[in-house]
Each structure stands twice: as C-alpha cells, then as structure tokens.
Coordinates of C-alpha atoms and ligand atoms in Angstrom, one line a residue:
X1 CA 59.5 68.7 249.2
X2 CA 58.3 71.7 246.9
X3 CA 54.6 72.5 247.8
X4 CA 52.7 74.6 245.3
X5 CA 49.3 76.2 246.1
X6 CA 47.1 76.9 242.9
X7 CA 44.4 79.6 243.9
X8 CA 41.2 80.8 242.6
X9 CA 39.7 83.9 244.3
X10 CA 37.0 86.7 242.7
X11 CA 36.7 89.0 246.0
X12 CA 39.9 87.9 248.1
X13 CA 38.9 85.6 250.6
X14 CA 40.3 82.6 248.9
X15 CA 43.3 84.3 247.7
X16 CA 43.9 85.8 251.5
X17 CA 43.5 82.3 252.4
X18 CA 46.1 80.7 250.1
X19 CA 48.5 83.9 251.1
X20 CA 48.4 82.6 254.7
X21 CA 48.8 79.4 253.8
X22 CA 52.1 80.1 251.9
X23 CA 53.6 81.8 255.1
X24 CA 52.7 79.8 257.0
X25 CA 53.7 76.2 255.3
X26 CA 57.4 77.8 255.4
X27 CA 57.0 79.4 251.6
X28 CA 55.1 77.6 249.6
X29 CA 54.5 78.6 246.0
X30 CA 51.1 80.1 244.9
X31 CA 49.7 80.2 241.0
X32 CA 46.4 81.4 239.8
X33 CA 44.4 78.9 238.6
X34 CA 44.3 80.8 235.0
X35 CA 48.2 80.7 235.0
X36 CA 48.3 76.9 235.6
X37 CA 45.4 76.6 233.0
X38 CA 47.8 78.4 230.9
X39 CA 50.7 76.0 231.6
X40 CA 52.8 79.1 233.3
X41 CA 53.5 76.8 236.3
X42 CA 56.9 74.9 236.8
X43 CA 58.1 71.6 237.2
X44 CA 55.4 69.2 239.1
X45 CA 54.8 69.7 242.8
X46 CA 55.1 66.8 245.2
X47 CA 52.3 68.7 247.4
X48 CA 49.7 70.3 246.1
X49 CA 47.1 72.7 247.9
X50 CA 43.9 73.9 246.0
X51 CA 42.2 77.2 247.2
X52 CA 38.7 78.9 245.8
X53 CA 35.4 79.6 246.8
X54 CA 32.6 77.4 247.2
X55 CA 29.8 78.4 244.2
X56 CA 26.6 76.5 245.0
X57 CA 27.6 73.6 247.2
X58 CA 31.1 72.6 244.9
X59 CA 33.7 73.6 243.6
X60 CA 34.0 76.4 241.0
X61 CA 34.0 75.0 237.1
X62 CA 37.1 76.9 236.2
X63 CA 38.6 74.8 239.7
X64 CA 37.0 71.7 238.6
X65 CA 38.7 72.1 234.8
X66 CA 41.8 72.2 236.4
X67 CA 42.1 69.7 238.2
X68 CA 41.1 67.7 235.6
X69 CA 44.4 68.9 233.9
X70 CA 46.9 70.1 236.4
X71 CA 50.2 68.6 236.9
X72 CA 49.8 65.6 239.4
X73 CA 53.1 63.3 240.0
X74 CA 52.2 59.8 241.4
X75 CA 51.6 60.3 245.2
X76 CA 51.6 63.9 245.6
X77 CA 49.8 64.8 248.6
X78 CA 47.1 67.1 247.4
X79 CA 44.8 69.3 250.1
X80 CA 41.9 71.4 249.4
X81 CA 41.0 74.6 251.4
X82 CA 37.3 76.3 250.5
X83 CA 36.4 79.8 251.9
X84 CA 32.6 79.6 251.9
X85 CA 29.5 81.7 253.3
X86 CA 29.2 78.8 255.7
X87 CA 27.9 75.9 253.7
X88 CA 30.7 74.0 251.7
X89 CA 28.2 70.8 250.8
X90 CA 29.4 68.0 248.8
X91 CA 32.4 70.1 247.5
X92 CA 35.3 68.1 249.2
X93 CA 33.6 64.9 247.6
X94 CA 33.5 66.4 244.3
X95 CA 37.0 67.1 244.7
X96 CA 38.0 63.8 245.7
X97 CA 35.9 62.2 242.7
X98 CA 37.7 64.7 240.4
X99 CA 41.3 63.5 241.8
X100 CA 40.2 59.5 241.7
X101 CA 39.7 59.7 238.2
X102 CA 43.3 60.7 237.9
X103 CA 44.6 57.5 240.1
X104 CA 44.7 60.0 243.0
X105 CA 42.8 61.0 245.9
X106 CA 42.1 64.3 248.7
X107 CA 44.2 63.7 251.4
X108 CA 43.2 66.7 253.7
X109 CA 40.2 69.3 252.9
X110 CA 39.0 72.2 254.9
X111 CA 36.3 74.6 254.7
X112 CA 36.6 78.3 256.2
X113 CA 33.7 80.4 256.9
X114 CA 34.1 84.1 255.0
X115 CA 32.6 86.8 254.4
X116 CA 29.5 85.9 251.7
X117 CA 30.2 87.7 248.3
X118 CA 26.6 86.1 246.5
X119 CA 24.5 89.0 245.2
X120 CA 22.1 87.2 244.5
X121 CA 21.3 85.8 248.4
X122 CA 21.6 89.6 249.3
X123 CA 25.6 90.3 248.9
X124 CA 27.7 91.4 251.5
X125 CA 27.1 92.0 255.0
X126 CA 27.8 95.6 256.9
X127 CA 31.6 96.3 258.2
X128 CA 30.9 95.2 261.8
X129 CA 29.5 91.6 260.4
X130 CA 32.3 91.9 257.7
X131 CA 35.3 92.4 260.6
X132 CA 33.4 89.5 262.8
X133 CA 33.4 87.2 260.0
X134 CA 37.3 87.8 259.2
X135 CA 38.6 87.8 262.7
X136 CA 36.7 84.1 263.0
X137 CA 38.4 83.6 259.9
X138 CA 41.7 84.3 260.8
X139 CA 41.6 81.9 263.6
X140 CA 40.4 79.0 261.8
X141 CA 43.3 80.0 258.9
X142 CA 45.7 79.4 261.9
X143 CA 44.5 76.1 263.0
X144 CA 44.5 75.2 259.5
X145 CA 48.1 76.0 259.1
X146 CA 48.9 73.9 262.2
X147 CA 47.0 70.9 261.1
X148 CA 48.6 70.9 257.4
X149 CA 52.2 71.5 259.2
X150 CA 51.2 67.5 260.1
X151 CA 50.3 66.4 256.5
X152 CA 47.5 64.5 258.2
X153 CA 44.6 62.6 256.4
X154 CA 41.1 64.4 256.6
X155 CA 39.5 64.5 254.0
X156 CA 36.8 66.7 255.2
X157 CA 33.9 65.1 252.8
X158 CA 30.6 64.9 254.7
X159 CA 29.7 61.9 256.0
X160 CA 26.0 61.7 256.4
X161 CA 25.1 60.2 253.1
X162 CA 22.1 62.0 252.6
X163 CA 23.5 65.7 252.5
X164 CA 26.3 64.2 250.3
X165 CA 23.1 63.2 247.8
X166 CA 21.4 66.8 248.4
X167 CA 24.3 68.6 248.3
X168 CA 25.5 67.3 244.9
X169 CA 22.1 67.9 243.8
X170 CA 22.3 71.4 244.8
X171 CA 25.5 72.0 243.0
X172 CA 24.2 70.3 239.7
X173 CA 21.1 72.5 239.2
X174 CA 23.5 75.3 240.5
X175 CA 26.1 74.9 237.4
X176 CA 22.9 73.4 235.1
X177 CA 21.3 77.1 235.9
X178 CA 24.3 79.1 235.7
X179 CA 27.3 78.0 233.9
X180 CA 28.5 80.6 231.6
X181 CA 25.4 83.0 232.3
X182 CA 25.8 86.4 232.5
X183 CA 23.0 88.2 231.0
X184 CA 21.9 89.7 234.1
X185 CA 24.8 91.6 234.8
X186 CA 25.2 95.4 233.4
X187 CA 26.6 99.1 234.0
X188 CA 24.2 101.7 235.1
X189 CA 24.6 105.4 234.6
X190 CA 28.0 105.6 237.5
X191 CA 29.6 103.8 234.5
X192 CA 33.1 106.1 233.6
X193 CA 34.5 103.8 230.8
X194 CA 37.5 103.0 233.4
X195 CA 37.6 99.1 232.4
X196 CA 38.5 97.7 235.6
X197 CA 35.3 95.0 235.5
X198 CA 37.7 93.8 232.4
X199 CA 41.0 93.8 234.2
X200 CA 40.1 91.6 237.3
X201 CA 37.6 89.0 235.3
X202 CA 40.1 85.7 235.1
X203 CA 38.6 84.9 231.8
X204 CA 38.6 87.7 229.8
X205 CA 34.6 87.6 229.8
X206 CA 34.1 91.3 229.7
X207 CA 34.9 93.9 226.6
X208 CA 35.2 97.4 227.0
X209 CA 33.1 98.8 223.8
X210 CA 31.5 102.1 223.6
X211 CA 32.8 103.3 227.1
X212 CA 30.8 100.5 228.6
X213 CA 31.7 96.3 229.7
X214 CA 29.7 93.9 227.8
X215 CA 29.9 90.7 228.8
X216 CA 30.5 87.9 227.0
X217 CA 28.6 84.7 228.4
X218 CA 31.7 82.4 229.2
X219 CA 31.3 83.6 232.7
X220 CA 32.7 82.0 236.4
X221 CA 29.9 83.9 238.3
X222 CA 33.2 85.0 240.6
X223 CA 31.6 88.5 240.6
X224 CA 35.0 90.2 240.8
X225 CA 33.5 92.4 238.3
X226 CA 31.1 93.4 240.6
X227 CA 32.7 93.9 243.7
X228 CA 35.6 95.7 242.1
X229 CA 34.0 98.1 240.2
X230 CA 35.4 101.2 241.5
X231 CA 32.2 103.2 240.5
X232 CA 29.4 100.2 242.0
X233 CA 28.5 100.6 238.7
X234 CA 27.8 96.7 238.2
X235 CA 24.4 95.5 238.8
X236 CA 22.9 92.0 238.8
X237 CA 19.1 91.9 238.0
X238 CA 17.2 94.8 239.6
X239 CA 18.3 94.6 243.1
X240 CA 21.7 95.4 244.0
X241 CA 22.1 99.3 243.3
X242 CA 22.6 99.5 247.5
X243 CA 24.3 96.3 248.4
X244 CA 27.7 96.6 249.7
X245 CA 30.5 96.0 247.3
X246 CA 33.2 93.6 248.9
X247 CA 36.6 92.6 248.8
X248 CA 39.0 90.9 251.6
X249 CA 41.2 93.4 253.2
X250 CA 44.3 91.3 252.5
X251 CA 43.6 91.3 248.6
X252 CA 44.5 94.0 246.6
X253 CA 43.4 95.2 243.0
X254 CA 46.6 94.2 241.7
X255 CA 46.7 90.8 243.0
X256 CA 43.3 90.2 240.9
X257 CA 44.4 91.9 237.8
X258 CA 47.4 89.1 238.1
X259 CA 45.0 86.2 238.3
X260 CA 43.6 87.5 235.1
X261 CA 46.7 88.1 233.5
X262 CA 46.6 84.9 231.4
X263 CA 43.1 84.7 231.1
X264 CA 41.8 80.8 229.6
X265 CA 40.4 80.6 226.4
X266 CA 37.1 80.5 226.0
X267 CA 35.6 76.7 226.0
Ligands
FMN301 C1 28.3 82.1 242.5 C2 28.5 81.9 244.0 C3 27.9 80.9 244.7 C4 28.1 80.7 246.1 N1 27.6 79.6 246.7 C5 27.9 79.4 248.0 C6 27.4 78.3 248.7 O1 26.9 77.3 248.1 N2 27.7 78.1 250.0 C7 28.3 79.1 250.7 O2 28.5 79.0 251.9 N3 28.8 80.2 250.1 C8 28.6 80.4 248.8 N4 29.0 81.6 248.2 C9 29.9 82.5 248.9 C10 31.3 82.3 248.6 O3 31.7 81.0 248.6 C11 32.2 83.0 249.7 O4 31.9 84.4 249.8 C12 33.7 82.9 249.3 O5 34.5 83.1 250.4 C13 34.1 83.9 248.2 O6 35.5 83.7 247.9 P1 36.4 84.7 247.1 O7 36.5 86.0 247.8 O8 37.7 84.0 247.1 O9 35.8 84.8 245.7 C14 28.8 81.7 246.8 C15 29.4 82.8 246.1 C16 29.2 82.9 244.8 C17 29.8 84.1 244.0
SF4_302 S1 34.8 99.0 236.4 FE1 32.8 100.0 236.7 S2 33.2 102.1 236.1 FE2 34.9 100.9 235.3 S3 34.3 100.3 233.2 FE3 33.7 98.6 234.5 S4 31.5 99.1 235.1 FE4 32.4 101.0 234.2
SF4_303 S1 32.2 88.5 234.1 FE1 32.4 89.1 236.2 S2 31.4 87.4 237.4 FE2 31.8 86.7 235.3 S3 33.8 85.7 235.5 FE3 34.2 87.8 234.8 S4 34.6 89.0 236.7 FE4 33.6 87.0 237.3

C-alpha cells in the first residue's frame, strides 16, 4: 500500500519529523503541503500522514486548507503527527472535524514536543535546552515509528471535554487575531538585499523591492522568514534583535526553499 506523507514545516522540526517518518515507514513518499496545494502530487495514497506545527492550539490554516482539498480515496488510513512547544490543544480534534466533513476520519494522531520557534512567547531557547529538547525528540520520533508500523487507532484528541472547549477557543482568537498578519515584521539595518526571507516563505508573502523584503499580508506566521535570515535581520515588534534564530539540525536551507517552490496563490 503506497503511503504518502504531506508536510508543512517553517523552522524544520516538522519537516525532520516527516523525514524520519519516511525511513522509517519502509519509504514512504513526502510532499510539501504547497506542492499538493498545487496538485504536484500523484495518483491518490491509500495512507496518508499529515505533518506541521501546532500554531496556537490547531493546526496551521495553510494545513487546515489542505485537507479540506487533498486527495482522500474512500478508507485511506490517514495519521496526523504535530511537532509542538509542548501544548498541541484541540488540534487532533480539529483535524478529525476537518476529515469527517469529507466522509473520513483521524485514525492515529501524535504530538511531539520540539524545540519552540514562537517569537513572540520569547523564541528559541539556548543550544543546551535546544540539544535536550531534540534528543527527547528523537526518542519519541522512534516510538512513533513503532506504533505507526501497527496502523493502530489513536486518535490522540484530548479527552477532557473542557480543555477540548478551551483549547478550540484558544485556537479561534489565535487565527481571528492573526491570520494573514504580518505588519509587525521588518528588516533592520543587518539587511544585505540577499532575499532569502523570499526564498523559504511557502507562500510567496515576501517581495524583494529596494534591497529590502516587504511583506505582503497573506502570511502563515511560520516565521521561516525569520529564523532563516542569514543576517538576523528579521524582527517582529521591538523585541527580538537578541533572540536566538532557530532551525532543526536535520533541515537544511534547501529543503525550505523546495517547500516554497510552488508557492499557493494568494486567497
Ligand atoms: C505561530 C506559532 C504558534 C505556535 N503555537 C504553539 C502552541 O499553541 N503550542 C505549542 O506547544 N507550540 C506552539 N508553537 C511552537 C511550534 O509549534 C513548534 O516550535 C513547532 O515544532 C515548529 O515546527 P516547524 O519547525 O516545523 O515550523 C507555535 C509556533 C508558531 C510559529
Ligand atoms: S534574508 Fe535577511 S538579509 Fe536577506 S533579504 Fe531577507 S531580511 Fe535581508
Ligand atoms: S512571511 Fe515569514 S512568517 Fe509569514 S509565511 Fe512567509 S516566511 Fe512564514
């Protein structure tokens, strides 16, 4: 049975994830999100992973738009992994509602504690808390891997009612607040004109014009732009000139400039 594993990722850790998951499923196939928005992926899988990072207790909207879209044969066995700063919420349930409303349903979801990439919450941790993080990581990948290899049913959606409520409270006045804003983010003076923020956004949200990124208020608030810029050149609001810039150590500059290769048009 073909399994294909559609990943979204803005500093790695999802992407790393969905890598591992690949090997260790025996080869699975793995698509950016943007390049199954854009219809680049083949025939329909009969399994179905979904990687990305957890953005304020749920699932990412470019995530969410896609699987109100992708390519889902009757009875495809369809799992969820979701790298998170340790508090994943209501976002296997919002999942499962977005798969019900295609006749289909989670079978399996799993959250994996990461390294936190949120400016806003105070961005990155040091390189000691970074490699603790990972190495916890790496172990829960594994056990992961082992429990997929089963195609069991867990569906990993809370089941204390109450969080389920809060939670999907959270995440509404999360994507109310911020869908598509950007206006906090811009270049200070380290700025060289290099136009890597515009490479590794996956939706072609920031122009290169005068030597500088301008952004262009379709945002994913992935902050790949920010992380990436080889400069640190990328601020959000006033206070993030000294955070530390992150990216997972298994993800590489050219594996985000492919997730942004077919970048989605602009709702
Ligand atoms: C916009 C945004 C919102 C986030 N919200 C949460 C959250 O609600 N709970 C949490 O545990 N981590 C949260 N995080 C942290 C990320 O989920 C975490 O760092 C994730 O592993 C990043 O994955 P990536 O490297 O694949 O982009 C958030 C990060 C961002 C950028
Ligand atoms: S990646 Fe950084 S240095 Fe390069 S253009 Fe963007 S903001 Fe400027
Ligand atoms: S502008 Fe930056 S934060 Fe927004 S989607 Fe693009 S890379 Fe991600």
């Amino acid at each position: 049975m073909a399994t294909r594993i559609y990943w979204f990722s803005g500093t790695g850790n999802s992407f790393a994830v969905a890598k591992a998951l690949r090997d260790g499923l025996g080869g699975a196939e793995l698509v950016a999100v943007v390049q199954g928005l854009a219809g680049e992926d083949g025939a329909p899988a009969e399994r179905i992973g979904l990687v990305f990072p957890v953005y304020g207790l749920g699932p990412p909207g470019i995530m969410k738009r896609f699987i109100a879209r992708m390519p889902l044969p009757a009875g495809a066995y369809v799992f969820a992994v979701a790298t998170c700063g340790g508090m994943m919420g209501a976002t296997m349930a919002i999942v499962n509602d977005l798969l019900r409303k295609r006749g289909s349903a989670l079978a399996a979801g799993f959250g994996v504690k990461m390294v936190d990439n949120y400016p806003p919450f105070g961005g990155a941790p040091g390189r000691a808390s970074q490699q603790r993080t990972l190495e916890k990581a790496d172990a829960a990948i594994a056990a992961i891997i082992e429990r997929l290899k089963t195609w069991p049913a867990v569906t990993g959606i809370p089941r204390n009612p109450l969080w389920r409520i809060a939670s999907r409270c959270v995440h509404w006045t999360f994507v109310r607040a911020f869908s598509g804003a950007d206006r906090k983010f811009h270049a200070d003076g380290k700025c060289d004109g290099c136009g890597v923020c515009a490479k590794v956004c996956p939706v072609a949200n920031i122009e290169l014009a005068g030597g500088a990124p301008h952004w262009l208020g379709h945002c994913e608030q992935c902050y790949a732009c920010f992380h990436w810029c080889p400069k640190q050149a990328i601020q959000y609001g006033r206070r993030t000139a000294r955070q530390v810039r992150y990216h997972h150590p298994a993800a590489t500059l050219a594996d985000m400039r492919r997730a942004g290769a077919s970048p989605e048009t602009p709702a």
